[in-house]
PDB file of C-alpha atoms in Angstrom:
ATOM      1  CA  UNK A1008      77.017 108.467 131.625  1.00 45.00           C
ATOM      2  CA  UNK A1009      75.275 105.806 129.157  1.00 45.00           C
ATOM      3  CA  UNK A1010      78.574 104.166 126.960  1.00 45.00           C
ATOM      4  CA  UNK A1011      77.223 105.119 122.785  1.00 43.00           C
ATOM      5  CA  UNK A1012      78.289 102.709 120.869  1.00 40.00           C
ATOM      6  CA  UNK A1013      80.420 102.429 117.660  1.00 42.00           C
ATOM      7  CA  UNK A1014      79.811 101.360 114.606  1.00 37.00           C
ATOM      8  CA  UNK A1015      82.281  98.618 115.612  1.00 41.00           C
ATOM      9  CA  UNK A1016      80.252  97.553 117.929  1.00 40.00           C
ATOM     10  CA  UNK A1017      76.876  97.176 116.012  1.00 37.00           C
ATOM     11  CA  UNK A1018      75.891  94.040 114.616  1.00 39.00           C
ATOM     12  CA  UNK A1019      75.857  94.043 111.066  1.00 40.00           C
ATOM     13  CA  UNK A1020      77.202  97.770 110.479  1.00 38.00           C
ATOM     14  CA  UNK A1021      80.792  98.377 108.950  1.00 41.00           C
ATOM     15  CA  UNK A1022      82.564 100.905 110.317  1.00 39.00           C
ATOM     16  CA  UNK A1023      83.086 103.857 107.890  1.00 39.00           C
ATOM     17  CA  UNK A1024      85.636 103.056 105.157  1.00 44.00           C
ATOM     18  CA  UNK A1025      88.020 106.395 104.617  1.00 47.00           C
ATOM     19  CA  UNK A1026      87.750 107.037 101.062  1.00 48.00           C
ATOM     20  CA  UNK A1027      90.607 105.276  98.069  1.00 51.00           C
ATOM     21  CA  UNK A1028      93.521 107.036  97.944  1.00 53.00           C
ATOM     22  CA  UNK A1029      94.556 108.309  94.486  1.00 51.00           C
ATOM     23  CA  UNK A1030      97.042 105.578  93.898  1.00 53.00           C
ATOM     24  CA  UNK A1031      94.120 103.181  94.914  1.00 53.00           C
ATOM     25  CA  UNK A1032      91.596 104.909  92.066  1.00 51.00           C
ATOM     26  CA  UNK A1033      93.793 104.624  89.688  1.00 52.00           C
ATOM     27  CA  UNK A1034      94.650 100.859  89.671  1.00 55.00           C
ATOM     28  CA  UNK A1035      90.936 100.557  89.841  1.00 56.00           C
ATOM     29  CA  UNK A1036      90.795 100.896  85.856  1.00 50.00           C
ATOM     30  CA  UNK A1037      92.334  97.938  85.737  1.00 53.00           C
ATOM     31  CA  UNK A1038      89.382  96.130  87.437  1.00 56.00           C
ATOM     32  CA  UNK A1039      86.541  95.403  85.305  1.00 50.00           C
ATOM     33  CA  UNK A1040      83.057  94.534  87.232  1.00 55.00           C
ATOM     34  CA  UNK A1041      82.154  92.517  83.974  1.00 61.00           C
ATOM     35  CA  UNK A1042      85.044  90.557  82.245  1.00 63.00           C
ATOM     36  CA  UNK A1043      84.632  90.695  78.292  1.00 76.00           C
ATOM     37  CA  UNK A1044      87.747  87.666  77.566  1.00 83.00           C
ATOM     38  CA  UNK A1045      87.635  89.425  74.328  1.00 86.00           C
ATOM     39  CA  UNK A1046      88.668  92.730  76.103  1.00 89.00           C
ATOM     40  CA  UNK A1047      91.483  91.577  77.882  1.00 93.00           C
ATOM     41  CA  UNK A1048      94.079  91.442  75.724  1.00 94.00           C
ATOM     42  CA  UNK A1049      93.371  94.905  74.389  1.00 95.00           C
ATOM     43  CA  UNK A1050      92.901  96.316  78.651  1.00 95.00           C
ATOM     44  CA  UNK A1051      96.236  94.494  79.436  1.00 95.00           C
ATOM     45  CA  UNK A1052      98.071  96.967  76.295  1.00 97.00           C
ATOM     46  CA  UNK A1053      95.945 100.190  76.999  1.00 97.00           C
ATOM     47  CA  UNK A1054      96.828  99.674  80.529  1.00 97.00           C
ATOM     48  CA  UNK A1055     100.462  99.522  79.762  1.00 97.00           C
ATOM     49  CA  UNK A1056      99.964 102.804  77.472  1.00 97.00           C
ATOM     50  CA  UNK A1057      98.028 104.554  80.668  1.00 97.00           C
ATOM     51  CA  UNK A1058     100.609 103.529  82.914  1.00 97.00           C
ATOM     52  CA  UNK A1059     103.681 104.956  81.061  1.00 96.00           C
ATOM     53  CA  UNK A1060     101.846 108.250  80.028  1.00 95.00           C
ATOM     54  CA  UNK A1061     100.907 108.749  83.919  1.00 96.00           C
ATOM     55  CA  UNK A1062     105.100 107.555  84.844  1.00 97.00           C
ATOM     56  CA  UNK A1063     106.336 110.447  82.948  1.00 96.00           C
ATOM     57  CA  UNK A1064     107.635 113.140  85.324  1.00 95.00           C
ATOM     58  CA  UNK A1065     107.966 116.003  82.571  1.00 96.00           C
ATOM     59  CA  UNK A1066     106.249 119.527  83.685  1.00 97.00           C
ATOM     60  CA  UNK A1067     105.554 120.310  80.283  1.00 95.00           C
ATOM     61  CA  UNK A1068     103.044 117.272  80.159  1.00 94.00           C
ATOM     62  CA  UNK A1069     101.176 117.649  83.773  1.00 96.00           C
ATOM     63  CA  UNK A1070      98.546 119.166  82.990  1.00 94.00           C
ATOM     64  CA  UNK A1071      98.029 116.484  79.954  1.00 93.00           C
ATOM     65  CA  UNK A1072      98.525 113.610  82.842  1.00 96.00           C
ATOM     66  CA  UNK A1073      95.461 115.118  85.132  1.00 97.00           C
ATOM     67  CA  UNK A1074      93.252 114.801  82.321  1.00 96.00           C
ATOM     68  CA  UNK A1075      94.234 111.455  81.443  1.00 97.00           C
ATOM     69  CA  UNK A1076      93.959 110.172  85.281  1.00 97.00           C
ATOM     70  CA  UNK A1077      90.440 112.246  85.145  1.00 97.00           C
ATOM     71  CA  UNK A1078      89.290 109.778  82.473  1.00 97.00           C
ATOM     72  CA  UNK A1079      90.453 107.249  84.077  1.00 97.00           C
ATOM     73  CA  UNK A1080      88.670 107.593  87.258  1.00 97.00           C
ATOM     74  CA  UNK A1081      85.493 108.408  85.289  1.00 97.00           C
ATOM     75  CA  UNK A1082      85.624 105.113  83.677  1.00 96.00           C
ATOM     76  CA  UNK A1083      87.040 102.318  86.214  1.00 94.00           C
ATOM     77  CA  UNK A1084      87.763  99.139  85.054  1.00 92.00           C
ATOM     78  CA  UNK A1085      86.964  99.658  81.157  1.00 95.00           C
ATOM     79  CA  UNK A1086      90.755 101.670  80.272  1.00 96.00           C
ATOM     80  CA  UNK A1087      90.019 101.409  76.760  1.00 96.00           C
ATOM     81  CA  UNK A1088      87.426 103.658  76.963  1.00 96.00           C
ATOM     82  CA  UNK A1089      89.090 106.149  79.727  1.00 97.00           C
ATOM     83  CA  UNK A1090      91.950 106.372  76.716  1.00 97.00           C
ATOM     84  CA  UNK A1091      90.200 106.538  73.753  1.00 97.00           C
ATOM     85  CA  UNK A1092      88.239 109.707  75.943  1.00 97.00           C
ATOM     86  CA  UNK A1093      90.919 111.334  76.867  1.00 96.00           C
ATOM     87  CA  UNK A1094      92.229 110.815  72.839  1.00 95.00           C
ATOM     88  CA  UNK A1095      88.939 112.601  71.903  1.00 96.00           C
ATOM     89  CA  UNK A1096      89.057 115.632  74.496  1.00 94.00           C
ATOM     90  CA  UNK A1097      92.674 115.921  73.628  1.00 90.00           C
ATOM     91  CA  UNK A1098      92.262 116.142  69.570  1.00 90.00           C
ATOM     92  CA  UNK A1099      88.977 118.048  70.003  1.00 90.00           C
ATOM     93  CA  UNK A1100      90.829 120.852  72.216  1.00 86.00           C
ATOM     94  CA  UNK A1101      93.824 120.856  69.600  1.00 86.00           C
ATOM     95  CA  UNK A1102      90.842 121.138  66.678  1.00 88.00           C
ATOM     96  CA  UNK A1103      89.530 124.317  68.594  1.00 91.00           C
ATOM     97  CA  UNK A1104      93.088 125.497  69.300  1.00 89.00           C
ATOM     98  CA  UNK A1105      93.441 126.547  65.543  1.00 78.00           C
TER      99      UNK A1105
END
């Protein structure tokens, strides 16, 4: 029987990455392809808001945390927008509400 080789064993062929884990995705947004220096100081503070919104363990809120990790893996590396997106969806859905 003829031995098939593995993409391991090709020349010039990666072996299939397993997709990010969750975790992974979401400290992506922190990770901009291109760096505005401008940005940064405003990333590095709607980063901090992200992260403490997405630390609280509160049931009430859950559903308010997928949404905001949603935008935030729709939108890796530019947070400011992922927040100010999920800030939209959030007041539009309240505006709607009554």
């Amino acid at each position: 029987m003829p031995h098939l080789l593995t993409s391991n064993e090709l020349p010039g062929i990666d072996a299939p990455r397993s997709a990010p884990s969750a975790p992974t995705r979401l400290q992506d947004y922190r990770r901009a392809h291109e760096v505005d220096p401008d940005l940064e100081p405003l990333r590095r503070q709607v980063s901090t808001i992200i992260d403490a919104i997405l630390a609280d363990n509160t049931p009430e809120e859950a559903e308010v945390r997928e949404k905001l990790r949603w935008h935030v893996a729709r939108n890796p590396g530019r947070p400011e927008k992922a927040l100010m997106s999920h800030l939209l969806s959030i007041s539009a859905r309240r505006e709607a509400a009554g």
